[in-house]
Short mmCIF file of C-alpha atoms in Angstrom, two decimals:
data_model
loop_
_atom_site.label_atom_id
_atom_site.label_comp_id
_atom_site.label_asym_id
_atom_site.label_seq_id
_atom_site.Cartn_x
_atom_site.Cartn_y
_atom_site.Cartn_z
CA UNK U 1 45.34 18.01 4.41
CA UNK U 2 42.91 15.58 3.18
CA UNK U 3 42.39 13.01 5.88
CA UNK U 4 40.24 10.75 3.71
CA UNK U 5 41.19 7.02 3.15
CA UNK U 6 42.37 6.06 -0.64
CA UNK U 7 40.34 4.92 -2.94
CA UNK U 8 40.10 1.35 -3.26
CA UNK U 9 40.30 -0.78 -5.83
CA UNK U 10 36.58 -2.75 -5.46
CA UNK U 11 37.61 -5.95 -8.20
CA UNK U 12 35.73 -8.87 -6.93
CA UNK U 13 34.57 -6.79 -3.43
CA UNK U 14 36.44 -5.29 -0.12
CA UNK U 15 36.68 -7.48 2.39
CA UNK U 16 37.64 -6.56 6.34
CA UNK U 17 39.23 -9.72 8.05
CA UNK U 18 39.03 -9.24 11.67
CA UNK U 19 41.29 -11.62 13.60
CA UNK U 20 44.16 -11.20 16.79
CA UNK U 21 45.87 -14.51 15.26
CA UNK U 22 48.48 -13.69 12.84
CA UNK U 23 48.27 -16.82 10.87
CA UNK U 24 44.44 -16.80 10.72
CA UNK U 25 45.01 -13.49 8.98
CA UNK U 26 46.97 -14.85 6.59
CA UNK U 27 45.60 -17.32 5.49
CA UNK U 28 42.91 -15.78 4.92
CA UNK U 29 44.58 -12.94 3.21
CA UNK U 30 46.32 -15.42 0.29
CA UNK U 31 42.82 -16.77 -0.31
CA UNK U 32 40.84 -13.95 -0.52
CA UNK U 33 43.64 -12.39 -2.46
CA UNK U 34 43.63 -15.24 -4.99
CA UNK U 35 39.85 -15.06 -5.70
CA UNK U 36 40.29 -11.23 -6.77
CA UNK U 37 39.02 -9.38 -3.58
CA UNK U 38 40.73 -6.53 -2.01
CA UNK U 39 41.67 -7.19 1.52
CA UNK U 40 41.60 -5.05 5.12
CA UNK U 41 42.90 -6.46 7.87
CA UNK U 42 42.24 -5.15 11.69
CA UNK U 43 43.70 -7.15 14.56
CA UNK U 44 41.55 -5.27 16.95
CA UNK U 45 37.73 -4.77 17.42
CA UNK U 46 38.89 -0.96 17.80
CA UNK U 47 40.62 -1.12 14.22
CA UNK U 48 37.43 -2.79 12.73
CA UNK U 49 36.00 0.14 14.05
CA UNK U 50 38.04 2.73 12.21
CA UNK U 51 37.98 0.61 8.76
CA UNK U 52 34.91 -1.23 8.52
CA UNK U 53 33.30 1.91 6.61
CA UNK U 54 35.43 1.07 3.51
CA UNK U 55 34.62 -2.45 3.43
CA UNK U 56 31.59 -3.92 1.53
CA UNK U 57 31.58 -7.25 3.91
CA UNK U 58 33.73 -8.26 7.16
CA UNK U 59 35.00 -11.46 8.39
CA UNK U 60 34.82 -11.28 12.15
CA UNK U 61 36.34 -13.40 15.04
CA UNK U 62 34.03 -13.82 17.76
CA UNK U 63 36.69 -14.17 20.53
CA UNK U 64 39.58 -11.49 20.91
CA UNK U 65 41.07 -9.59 23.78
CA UNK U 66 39.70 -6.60 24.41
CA UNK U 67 36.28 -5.63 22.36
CA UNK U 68 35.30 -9.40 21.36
CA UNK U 69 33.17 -9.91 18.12
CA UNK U 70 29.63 -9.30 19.70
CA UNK U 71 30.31 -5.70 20.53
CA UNK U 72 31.96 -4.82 16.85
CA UNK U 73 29.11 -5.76 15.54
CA UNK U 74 26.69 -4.59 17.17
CA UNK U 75 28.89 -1.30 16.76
CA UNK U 76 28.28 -1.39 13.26
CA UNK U 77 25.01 -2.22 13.47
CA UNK U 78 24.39 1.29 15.24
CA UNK U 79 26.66 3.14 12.45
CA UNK U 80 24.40 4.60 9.72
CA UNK U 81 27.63 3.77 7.74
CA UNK U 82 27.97 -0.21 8.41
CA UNK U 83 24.31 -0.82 9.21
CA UNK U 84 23.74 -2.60 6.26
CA UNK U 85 27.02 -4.50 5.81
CA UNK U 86 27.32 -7.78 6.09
CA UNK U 87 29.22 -8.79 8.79
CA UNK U 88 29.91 -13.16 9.06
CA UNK U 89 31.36 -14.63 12.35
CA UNK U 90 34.28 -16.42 12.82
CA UNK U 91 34.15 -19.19 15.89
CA UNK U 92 34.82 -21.63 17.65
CA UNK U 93 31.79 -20.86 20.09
CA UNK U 94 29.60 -23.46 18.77
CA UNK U 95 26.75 -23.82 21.64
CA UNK U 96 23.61 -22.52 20.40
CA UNK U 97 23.35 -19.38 23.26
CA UNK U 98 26.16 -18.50 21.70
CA UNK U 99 25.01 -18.62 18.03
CA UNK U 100 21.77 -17.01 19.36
CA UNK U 101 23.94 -14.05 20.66
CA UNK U 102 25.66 -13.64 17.42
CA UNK U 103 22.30 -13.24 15.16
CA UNK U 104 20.87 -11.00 18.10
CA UNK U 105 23.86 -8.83 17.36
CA UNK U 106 23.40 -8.19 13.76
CA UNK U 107 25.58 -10.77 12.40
CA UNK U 108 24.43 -12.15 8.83
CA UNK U 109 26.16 -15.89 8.96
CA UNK U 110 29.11 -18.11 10.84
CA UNK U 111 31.58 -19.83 9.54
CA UNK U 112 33.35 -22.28 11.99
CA UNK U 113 37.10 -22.33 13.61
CA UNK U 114 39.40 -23.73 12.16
CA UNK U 115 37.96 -22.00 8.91
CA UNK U 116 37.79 -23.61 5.38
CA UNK U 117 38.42 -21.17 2.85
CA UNK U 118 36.26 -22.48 -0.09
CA UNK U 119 33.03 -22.20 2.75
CA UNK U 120 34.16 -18.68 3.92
CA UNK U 121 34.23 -17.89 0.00
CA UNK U 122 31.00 -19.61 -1.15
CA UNK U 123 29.07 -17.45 2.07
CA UNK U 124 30.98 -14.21 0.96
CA UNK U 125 29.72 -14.31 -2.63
CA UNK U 126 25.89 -14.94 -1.55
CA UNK U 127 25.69 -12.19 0.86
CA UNK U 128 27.94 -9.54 -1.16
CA UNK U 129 25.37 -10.37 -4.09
CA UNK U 130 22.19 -9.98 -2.28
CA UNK U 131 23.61 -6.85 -0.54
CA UNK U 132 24.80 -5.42 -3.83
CA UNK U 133 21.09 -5.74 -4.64
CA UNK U 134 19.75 -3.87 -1.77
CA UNK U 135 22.35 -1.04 -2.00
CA UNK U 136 21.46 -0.88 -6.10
CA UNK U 137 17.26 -0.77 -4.83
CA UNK U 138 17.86 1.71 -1.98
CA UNK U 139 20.10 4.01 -4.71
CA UNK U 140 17.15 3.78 -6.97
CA UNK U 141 14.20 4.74 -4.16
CA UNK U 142 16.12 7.64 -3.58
CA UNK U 143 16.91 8.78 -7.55
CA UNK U 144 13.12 8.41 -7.87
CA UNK U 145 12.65 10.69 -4.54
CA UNK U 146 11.63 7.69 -2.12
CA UNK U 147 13.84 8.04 0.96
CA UNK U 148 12.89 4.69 2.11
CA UNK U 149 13.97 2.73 5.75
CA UNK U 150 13.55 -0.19 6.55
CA UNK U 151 13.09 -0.80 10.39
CA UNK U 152 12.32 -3.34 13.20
CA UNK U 153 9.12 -2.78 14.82
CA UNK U 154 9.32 -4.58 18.03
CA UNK U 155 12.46 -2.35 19.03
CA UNK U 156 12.16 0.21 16.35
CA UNK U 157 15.77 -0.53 15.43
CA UNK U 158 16.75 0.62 12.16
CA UNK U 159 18.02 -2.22 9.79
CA UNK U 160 18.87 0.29 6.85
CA UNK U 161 17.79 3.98 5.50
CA UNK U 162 18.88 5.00 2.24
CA UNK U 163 21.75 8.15 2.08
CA UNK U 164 18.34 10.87 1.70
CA UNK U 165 16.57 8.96 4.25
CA UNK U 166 19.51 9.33 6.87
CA UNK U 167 19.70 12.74 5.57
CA UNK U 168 15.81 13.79 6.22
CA UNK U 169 15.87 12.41 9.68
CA UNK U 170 19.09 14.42 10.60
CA UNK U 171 17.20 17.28 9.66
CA UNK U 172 14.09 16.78 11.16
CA UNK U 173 14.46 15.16 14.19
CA UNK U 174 17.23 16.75 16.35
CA UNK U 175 17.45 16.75 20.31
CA UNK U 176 16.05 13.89 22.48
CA UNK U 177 14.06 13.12 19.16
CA UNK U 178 17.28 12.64 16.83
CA UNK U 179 17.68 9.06 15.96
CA UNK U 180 19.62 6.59 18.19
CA UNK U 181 23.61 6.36 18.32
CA UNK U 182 22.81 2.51 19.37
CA UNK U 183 20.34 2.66 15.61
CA UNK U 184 16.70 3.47 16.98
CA UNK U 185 14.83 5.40 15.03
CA UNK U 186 13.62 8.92 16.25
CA UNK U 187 10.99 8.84 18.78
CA UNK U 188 8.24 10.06 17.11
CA UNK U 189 8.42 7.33 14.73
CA UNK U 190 9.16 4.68 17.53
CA UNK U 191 5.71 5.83 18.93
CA UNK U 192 3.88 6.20 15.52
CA UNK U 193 5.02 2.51 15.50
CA UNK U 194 3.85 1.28 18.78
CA UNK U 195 0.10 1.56 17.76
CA UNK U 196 0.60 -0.93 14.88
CA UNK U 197 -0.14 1.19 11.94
CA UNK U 198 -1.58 -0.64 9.43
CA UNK U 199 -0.35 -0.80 5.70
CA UNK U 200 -0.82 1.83 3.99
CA UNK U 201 -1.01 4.18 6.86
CA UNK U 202 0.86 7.97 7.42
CA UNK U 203 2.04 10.29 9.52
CA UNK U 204 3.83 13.29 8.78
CA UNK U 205 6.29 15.96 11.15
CA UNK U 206 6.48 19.39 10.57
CA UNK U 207 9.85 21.96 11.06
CA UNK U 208 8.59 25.62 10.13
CA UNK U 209 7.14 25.46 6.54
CA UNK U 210 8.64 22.23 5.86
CA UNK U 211 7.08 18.34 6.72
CA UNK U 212 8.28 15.31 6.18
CA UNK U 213 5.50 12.32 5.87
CA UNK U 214 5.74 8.61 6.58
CA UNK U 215 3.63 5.97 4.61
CA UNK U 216 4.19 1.81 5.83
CA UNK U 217 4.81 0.60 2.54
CA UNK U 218 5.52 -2.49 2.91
CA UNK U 219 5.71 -5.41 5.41
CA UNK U 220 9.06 -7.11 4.85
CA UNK U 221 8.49 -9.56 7.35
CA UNK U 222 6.79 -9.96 10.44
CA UNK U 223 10.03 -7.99 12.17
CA UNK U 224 10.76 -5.85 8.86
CA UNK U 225 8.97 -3.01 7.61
CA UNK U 226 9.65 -0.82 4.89
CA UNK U 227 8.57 3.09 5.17
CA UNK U 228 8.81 5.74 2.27
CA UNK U 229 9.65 9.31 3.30
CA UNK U 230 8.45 12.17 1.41
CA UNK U 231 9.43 16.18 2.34
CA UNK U 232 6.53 18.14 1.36
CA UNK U 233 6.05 22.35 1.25
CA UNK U 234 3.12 24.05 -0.14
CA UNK U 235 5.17 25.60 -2.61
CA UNK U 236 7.05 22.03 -3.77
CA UNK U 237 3.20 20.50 -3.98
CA UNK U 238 1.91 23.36 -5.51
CA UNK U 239 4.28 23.27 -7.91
CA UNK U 240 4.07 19.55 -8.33
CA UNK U 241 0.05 19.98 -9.34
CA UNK U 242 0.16 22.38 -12.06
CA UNK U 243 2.63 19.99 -14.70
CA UNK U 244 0.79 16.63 -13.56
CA UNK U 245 -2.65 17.89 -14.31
CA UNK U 246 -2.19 20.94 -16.58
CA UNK U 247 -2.75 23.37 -14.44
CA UNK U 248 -2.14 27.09 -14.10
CA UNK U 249 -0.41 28.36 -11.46
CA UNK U 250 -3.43 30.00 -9.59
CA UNK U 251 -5.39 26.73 -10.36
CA UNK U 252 -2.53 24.73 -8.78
CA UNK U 253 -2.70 26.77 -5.58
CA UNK U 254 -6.64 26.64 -5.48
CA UNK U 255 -6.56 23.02 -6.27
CA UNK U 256 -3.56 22.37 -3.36
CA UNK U 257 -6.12 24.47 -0.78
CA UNK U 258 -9.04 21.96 -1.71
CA UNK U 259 -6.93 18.95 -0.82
CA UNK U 260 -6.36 20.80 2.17
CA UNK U 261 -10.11 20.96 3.16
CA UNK U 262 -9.97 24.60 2.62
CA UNK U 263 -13.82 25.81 1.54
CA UNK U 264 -13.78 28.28 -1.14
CA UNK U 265 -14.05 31.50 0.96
CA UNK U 266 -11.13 30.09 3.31
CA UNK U 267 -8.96 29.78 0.07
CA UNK U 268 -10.28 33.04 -1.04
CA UNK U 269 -8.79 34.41 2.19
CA UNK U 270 -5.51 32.63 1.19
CA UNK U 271 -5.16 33.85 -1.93
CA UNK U 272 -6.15 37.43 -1.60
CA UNK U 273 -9.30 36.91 -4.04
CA UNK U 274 -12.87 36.68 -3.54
CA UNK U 275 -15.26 33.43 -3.46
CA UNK U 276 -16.53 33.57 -6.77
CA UNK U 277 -13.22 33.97 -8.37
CA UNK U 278 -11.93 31.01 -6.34
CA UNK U 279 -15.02 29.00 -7.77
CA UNK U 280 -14.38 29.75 -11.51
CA UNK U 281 -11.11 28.48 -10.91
CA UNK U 282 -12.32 25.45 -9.37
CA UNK U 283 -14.87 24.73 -12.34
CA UNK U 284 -11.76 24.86 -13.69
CA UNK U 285 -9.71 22.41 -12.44
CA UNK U 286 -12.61 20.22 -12.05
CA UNK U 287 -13.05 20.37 -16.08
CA UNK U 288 -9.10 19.61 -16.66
CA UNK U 289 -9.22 16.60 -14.16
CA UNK U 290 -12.31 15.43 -15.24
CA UNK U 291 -14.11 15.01 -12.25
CA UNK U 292 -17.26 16.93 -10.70
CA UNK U 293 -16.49 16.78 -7.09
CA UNK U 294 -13.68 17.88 -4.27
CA UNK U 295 -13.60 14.28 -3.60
CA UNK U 296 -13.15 12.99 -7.02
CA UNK U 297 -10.20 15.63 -7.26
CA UNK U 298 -8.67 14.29 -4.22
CA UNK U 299 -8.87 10.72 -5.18
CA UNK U 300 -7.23 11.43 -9.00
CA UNK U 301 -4.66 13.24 -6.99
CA UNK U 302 -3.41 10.20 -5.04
CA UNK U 303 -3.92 8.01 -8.25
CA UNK U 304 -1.62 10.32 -10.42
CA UNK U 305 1.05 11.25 -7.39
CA UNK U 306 1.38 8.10 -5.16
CA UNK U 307 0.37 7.47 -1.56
CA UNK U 308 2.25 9.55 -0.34
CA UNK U 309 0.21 12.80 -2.07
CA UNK U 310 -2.61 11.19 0.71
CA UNK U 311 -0.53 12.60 3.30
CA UNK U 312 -1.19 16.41 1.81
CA UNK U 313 -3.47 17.04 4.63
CA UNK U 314 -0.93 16.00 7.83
#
């Protein structure tokens, strides 16, 4: 049996109204109905819970019996699969502690009880377009091969991780090192973190042949920065060298070695060959880079392959 939900029809955007009062629900409902959205409706913070994953923005009430608004969303703040949806409050809690405790749980706006419906309708539209936007950058980092996440670094809290981001960390970090059920990022990276890289910087973890390398890319904000992610292998880079520069295949493993800091008769080792054979190859490479020196090489390498080829030597 196929326990997946339906497919829904997206039109205008799926919204989840969250809400214990009948008559708030439907009200909403007609109106969000009328300006071509498809509408959820949970009259539970449990049921938000359960349905939240098909929605592509949710209308909460802050006050309900039960799990109130706070905890849903911070919920779905710690869900891979609602991390990055925006959630807007519904309340009458106007003091500013309580504002303050909305924000700190991931909410994205507020819209006041007793709600208009042209506000809660002009809010919708700016956040489902600039979410729309991230979701359409985060599918292209990770078409080009840049699993990318974006996290907090005072709490290293995950904000979002694209789908092969979420899916490197699964696989590399398991244990008391997998990432978070309340959205912290592994450990290793929360440390990595804690001794304020600066831009640019990397760090890489390793699972048998395979490693998986970090590079700040960005500061966001002053509480949002953006890392790339990268799996590397020898035998991926190697192969990656030999159609970037022209390369045969022995001159793409001799060339990979050099990045490594490998001196000729270490790579020689490596190979099976002798010194001198490593060396013609080298005068090789040297002559189809265009560059006279192991540095040189190193540098074109980064040029040609990104930042993240600076991270070939862990």
């Amino acid at each position: 049996m196929n326990n997946e939900p339906p497919e829904l029809d997206r039109g205008a955007g799926v919204v989840l109204v969250v809400d214990d009062v009948p008559d708030n629900l439907a009200l909403l409902h007609d109106a969000l109905d009328e300006g071509g959205y498809t509408v959820l409706v949970a009259t539970s913070g449990e049921q938000a819970l359960t349905r939240a994953a098909q929605a592509d923005i949710v209308l909460l009430d802050a006050v309900m019996p039960g799990m109130d608004g706070f905890e849903v969303a911070r919920r779905l703040r710690a869900d891979p699969r609602t991390a990055a949806t925006p959630i807007v409050f519904m309340t009458g809690l106007t003091e500013s502690e309580h504002l303050v405790a909305a924000f700190a749980a991931g909410v994205n706006d507020y819209v006041t009880k007793p709600v208009r419906t042209s506000e809660v309708l002009a809010r919708m539209a700016a956040h489902l377009h600039s979410a729309r936007t991230q979701r359409q950058a985060r599918n292209a980092l990770d078409a080009f091969g840049h699993a990318s996440v974006v996290l907090r670094p005072r709490d290293g809290r995950l904000v979002w991780q694209t789908a092969l981001a979420r899916r490197l960390l699964a696989e590399f970090f398991i244990g008391t090192d997998a990432p978070g059920a309340d959205g912290l990022a592994p450990a290793p990276m929360r440390a990595w973190l804690a001794e304020k890289p600066a831009l640019g910087a990397t760090f890489s973890v390793t699972q048998g042949a395979r490693r998986l390398s970090f590079v700040l890319h960005q500061t966001l904000s002053e509480d949002e920065w953006l890392l790339v992610l990268r799996e590397q292998s020898d035998a991926a880079t190697i192969a990656a060298l030999g159609p970037a520069f022209g390369l045969t295949a022995r001159e793409s493993q001799v060339l990979y070695w050099v990045l490594q800091g490998k001196t000729n008769r270490d790579i020689g080792d490596i190979l099976g060959t002798s010194p001198r054979t490593v060396t013609k190859h080298l005068e090789h490479v040297f002559e189809k880079l265009g560059v006279e020196t192991r540095t040189a090489a190193a540098v074109l390498v980064v040029k040609r392959l990104g930042p993240m080829a600076g991270a070939m030597g862990g």
